[in-house]
């Protein structure tokens, strides 16, 4: 039995229609952040996702192609790829685009809502960081800490060089008459799942073990738990999916069962947020009670995760703002939420 520490291996799949697929587990960030890229032997050889673009990630992608040649008998190299589809605008999925452009003439596509993440990377990060600061102010963070976390959020500002894309897609499109696009916003605005016969590439929308981090829509439009629930239900309705291939972790034989688990997980977290808001609380206080052990960067993730749940409940009338009188004339005050 491979131990938990053994690196994941290349895996081969085939659709009921006979299209061959390889999972390439690319070490996006050491020591153990693997992103699954997929090489699909469709009419045009297609690579789904790219890794992060770090030196280790690019080397790992090259090593995967070497593994295809030596262990799987495929006469293929990165230069043979004709099309790259990016499943969403997170750096561990698209960051390798510049490296791939150096090696191939492949056409690159991404969902229309995440297009600017690739074409205007720094701009989009700087602008969304303004919204993040605003969110942190309202969540009750002191200015210095909000500044610190906003800077932390921009760590990747200079690691990716913006590059043009060759095509974009949206809900209902068919890429190359092969991949059926399902727009599944929530985890990321331009998140998509791609259907190829009885196989669904679920990207980071549905993963086998972790529940993808949530962030409020007040920071980035088309994020947020409301969109995420809707997108989960959309994918749950699909008939005839035999296998789900995620952007990380393992393959899923029961995508619907996994979706039910994720929905139940967030339902419980919403209940927990309501319980915490028995008395008026800021998002900062709610996050601390929800995730008491969070430290460093995880404090920021705890804040956005709690913020997404509070936003969902507030928009649906289950929470109200308790300090309206007190804050009415302040420019960006801390809001306190209480159960209605
Ligand atoms: Zn992601
Ligand atoms: Zn990811």
XYZ file of C-alpha atoms in Angstrom, residues 65-314:
250
model
C 5.141 13.988 -19.608
C 8.354 12.029 -19.141
C 6.352 9.535 -17.045
C 3.799 9.217 -19.868
C 6.603 8.253 -22.237
C 8.521 5.893 -19.962
C 5.743 4.247 -17.917
C 2.737 4.488 -20.214
C 4.278 4.072 -23.668
C 2.890 7.352 -24.982
C 4.960 9.124 -27.611
C 3.944 12.546 -26.445
C 5.547 15.758 -25.258
C 4.247 19.061 -23.969
C 4.913 20.527 -27.426
C 2.186 18.294 -28.890
C -0.571 19.961 -26.856
C -2.920 21.889 -29.175
C -5.356 23.348 -26.669
C -5.199 24.382 -23.017
C -8.400 24.814 -21.031
C -8.133 26.587 -17.687
C -10.865 25.484 -15.274
C -10.749 28.665 -13.154
C -8.663 31.698 -12.346
C -6.646 30.431 -9.381
C -2.897 30.471 -9.713
C -2.382 26.767 -8.972
C -4.465 26.079 -12.116
C -3.413 28.754 -14.613
C 0.015 29.902 -13.358
C 1.886 27.567 -15.724
C 0.480 29.253 -18.848
C 3.602 31.265 -19.655
C 5.768 28.174 -19.384
C 3.387 26.235 -21.643
C 3.328 29.070 -24.163
C 7.113 28.779 -24.398
C 6.836 25.069 -25.181
C 3.770 24.951 -27.441
C 1.584 26.873 -29.864
C -1.497 25.645 -28.002
C -4.583 27.843 -27.969
C -5.532 28.890 -24.445
C -9.100 29.283 -23.192
C -10.814 30.230 -19.934
C -14.317 31.174 -18.790
C -15.227 34.718 -19.722
C -15.497 35.841 -16.062
C -11.938 34.739 -15.242
C -10.402 35.942 -18.476
C -9.099 39.177 -16.929
C -7.338 37.213 -14.184
C -5.023 35.919 -16.902
C -4.914 39.001 -19.138
C -4.730 41.636 -16.336
C -3.521 39.619 -13.384
C -2.045 42.371 -11.261
C -4.941 44.765 -11.860
C -7.512 42.236 -10.809
C -5.587 41.310 -7.663
C -5.037 44.939 -6.657
C -8.701 45.859 -7.205
C -10.076 42.830 -5.340
C -7.640 43.575 -2.509
C -9.354 46.957 -2.069
C -12.626 45.125 -1.578
C -10.920 42.732 0.815
C -9.663 45.651 2.920
C -13.162 47.088 3.028
C -14.480 43.683 4.121
C -11.834 43.379 6.863
C -12.642 46.884 8.161
C -16.299 45.952 8.439
C -15.379 42.645 10.024
C -13.775 44.518 12.927
C -10.073 44.254 12.109
C -7.818 47.078 13.243
C -6.349 49.041 10.351
C -2.808 47.701 10.782
C -3.983 44.100 10.738
C -6.288 44.710 7.789
C -3.295 46.278 5.959
C -1.153 43.278 6.829
C -3.719 40.739 5.625
C -4.433 42.687 2.461
C -0.714 42.643 1.642
C -0.586 38.928 2.457
C -3.430 38.362 0.012
C -1.348 39.965 -2.745
C 1.612 37.609 -2.307
C 1.269 36.420 -5.902
C 1.108 39.954 -7.367
C 4.411 39.678 -9.223
C 4.669 35.939 -9.805
C 2.530 35.764 -12.945
C 3.081 37.766 -16.114
C -0.261 38.599 -17.740
C -0.807 36.933 -21.093
C -3.577 37.105 -23.714
C -6.073 34.262 -24.059
C -7.168 32.820 -27.415
C -10.757 31.937 -26.627
C -13.327 32.224 -23.862
C -16.386 30.117 -23.104
C -19.549 30.216 -21.049
C -22.423 28.053 -19.856
C -23.718 25.670 -22.518
C -20.784 26.113 -24.896
C -19.024 23.137 -26.405
C -15.280 23.554 -26.647
C -14.050 22.021 -29.895
C -17.394 20.227 -30.106
C -16.055 17.936 -27.369
C -16.195 19.452 -23.889
C -19.558 20.596 -22.611
C -19.200 23.637 -20.344
C -21.098 24.037 -17.060
C -20.533 27.361 -15.351
C -20.286 26.683 -11.617
C -19.433 29.967 -9.831
C -18.962 30.078 -6.062
C -15.414 28.977 -5.354
C -14.229 31.239 -8.194
C -16.280 33.501 -10.535
C -15.308 31.683 -13.738
C -15.189 28.189 -12.291
C -16.358 25.579 -14.781
C -16.966 21.849 -14.821
C -16.351 20.156 -18.165
C -18.274 17.150 -19.345
C -16.797 14.588 -21.689
C -19.290 11.756 -22.167
C -19.711 9.975 -18.839
C -16.756 11.760 -17.214
C -16.976 15.149 -15.522
C -13.931 17.288 -14.810
C -15.098 18.913 -11.592
C -12.026 21.162 -11.078
C -12.184 22.802 -7.613
C -15.984 22.888 -7.566
C -16.270 19.352 -6.186
C -13.263 17.666 -4.581
C -13.065 14.201 -3.057
C -12.065 15.231 0.495
C -11.772 18.948 1.134
C -14.590 21.434 0.793
C -13.262 24.339 -1.287
C -12.746 27.583 0.588
C -15.592 30.098 0.335
C -15.288 33.842 0.138
C -18.025 36.505 0.193
C -19.381 38.004 -2.971
C -18.765 41.462 -1.481
C -15.057 40.913 -2.259
C -15.343 39.290 -5.703
C -18.572 39.097 -7.699
C -19.853 35.576 -8.469
C -18.087 34.154 -5.433
C -20.246 33.486 -2.413
C -22.121 30.657 -0.856
C -25.407 31.342 -2.665
C -23.740 30.850 -6.042
C -21.868 27.844 -4.719
C -25.035 26.050 -3.539
C -26.731 26.744 -6.872
C -23.730 25.413 -8.763
C -23.645 22.263 -6.636
C -27.323 21.648 -7.374
C -26.732 22.230 -11.073
C -24.066 19.547 -11.201
C -26.115 17.229 -8.996
C -28.879 17.252 -11.621
C -26.609 15.853 -14.359
C -27.498 12.327 -15.415
C -25.067 9.661 -16.477
C -21.847 10.826 -14.800
C -19.817 7.744 -13.908
C -16.647 9.455 -12.788
C -15.660 12.852 -11.404
C -12.091 14.060 -11.880
C -11.204 16.930 -9.539
C -8.533 19.602 -9.634
C -6.921 18.059 -6.555
C -7.092 14.778 -4.665
C -8.721 11.561 -5.850
C -11.216 10.559 -8.505
C -14.878 10.334 -7.434
C -17.106 7.409 -8.390
C -20.132 9.006 -6.725
C -20.205 12.712 -7.570
C -23.788 13.117 -6.335
C -22.981 11.534 -2.991
C -20.001 13.840 -2.607
C -22.144 16.889 -3.455
C -24.667 15.853 -0.791
C -21.841 15.684 1.761
C -20.579 19.152 0.800
C -24.084 20.664 0.999
C -24.612 19.067 4.436
C -21.234 20.422 5.557
C -22.164 24.016 4.672
C -25.666 23.618 6.129
C -24.039 22.690 9.451
C -21.675 25.630 9.212
C -24.620 27.991 8.611
C -26.313 26.572 11.731
C -23.118 27.144 13.672
C -22.940 30.788 12.491
C -26.538 31.346 13.641
C -25.778 29.772 16.996
C -22.770 32.081 17.449
C -24.956 35.087 16.587
C -27.271 34.595 19.560
C -25.724 37.848 20.726
C -24.437 40.590 18.344
C -21.032 39.663 16.852
C -18.671 41.034 14.231
C -17.464 38.757 11.426
C -14.061 38.790 13.144
C -15.605 37.442 16.344
C -17.668 34.889 14.433
C -14.560 33.646 12.594
C -12.612 33.344 15.861
C -15.384 31.256 17.420
C -15.715 29.092 14.301
C -11.978 28.555 13.803
C -10.298 29.100 17.178
C -7.012 27.513 16.132
C -6.464 29.415 12.863
C -3.063 31.151 12.605
C -1.189 33.259 10.027
C -2.656 32.982 6.509
C -5.366 30.690 7.873
C -6.818 33.628 9.833
C -7.544 35.286 6.496
C -9.130 32.092 5.144
C -11.188 31.795 8.348
C -12.394 35.386 7.889
C -13.478 34.906 4.289
C -15.073 31.534 5.059
C -17.049 32.976 7.995
C -17.808 36.087 5.908
C -19.313 33.977 3.124
C -21.645 32.228 5.581
C -22.670 35.460 7.307
C -23.324 37.129 3.948
C -25.529 34.209 2.887
C -27.565 34.347 6.102
C -27.845 38.141 6.110
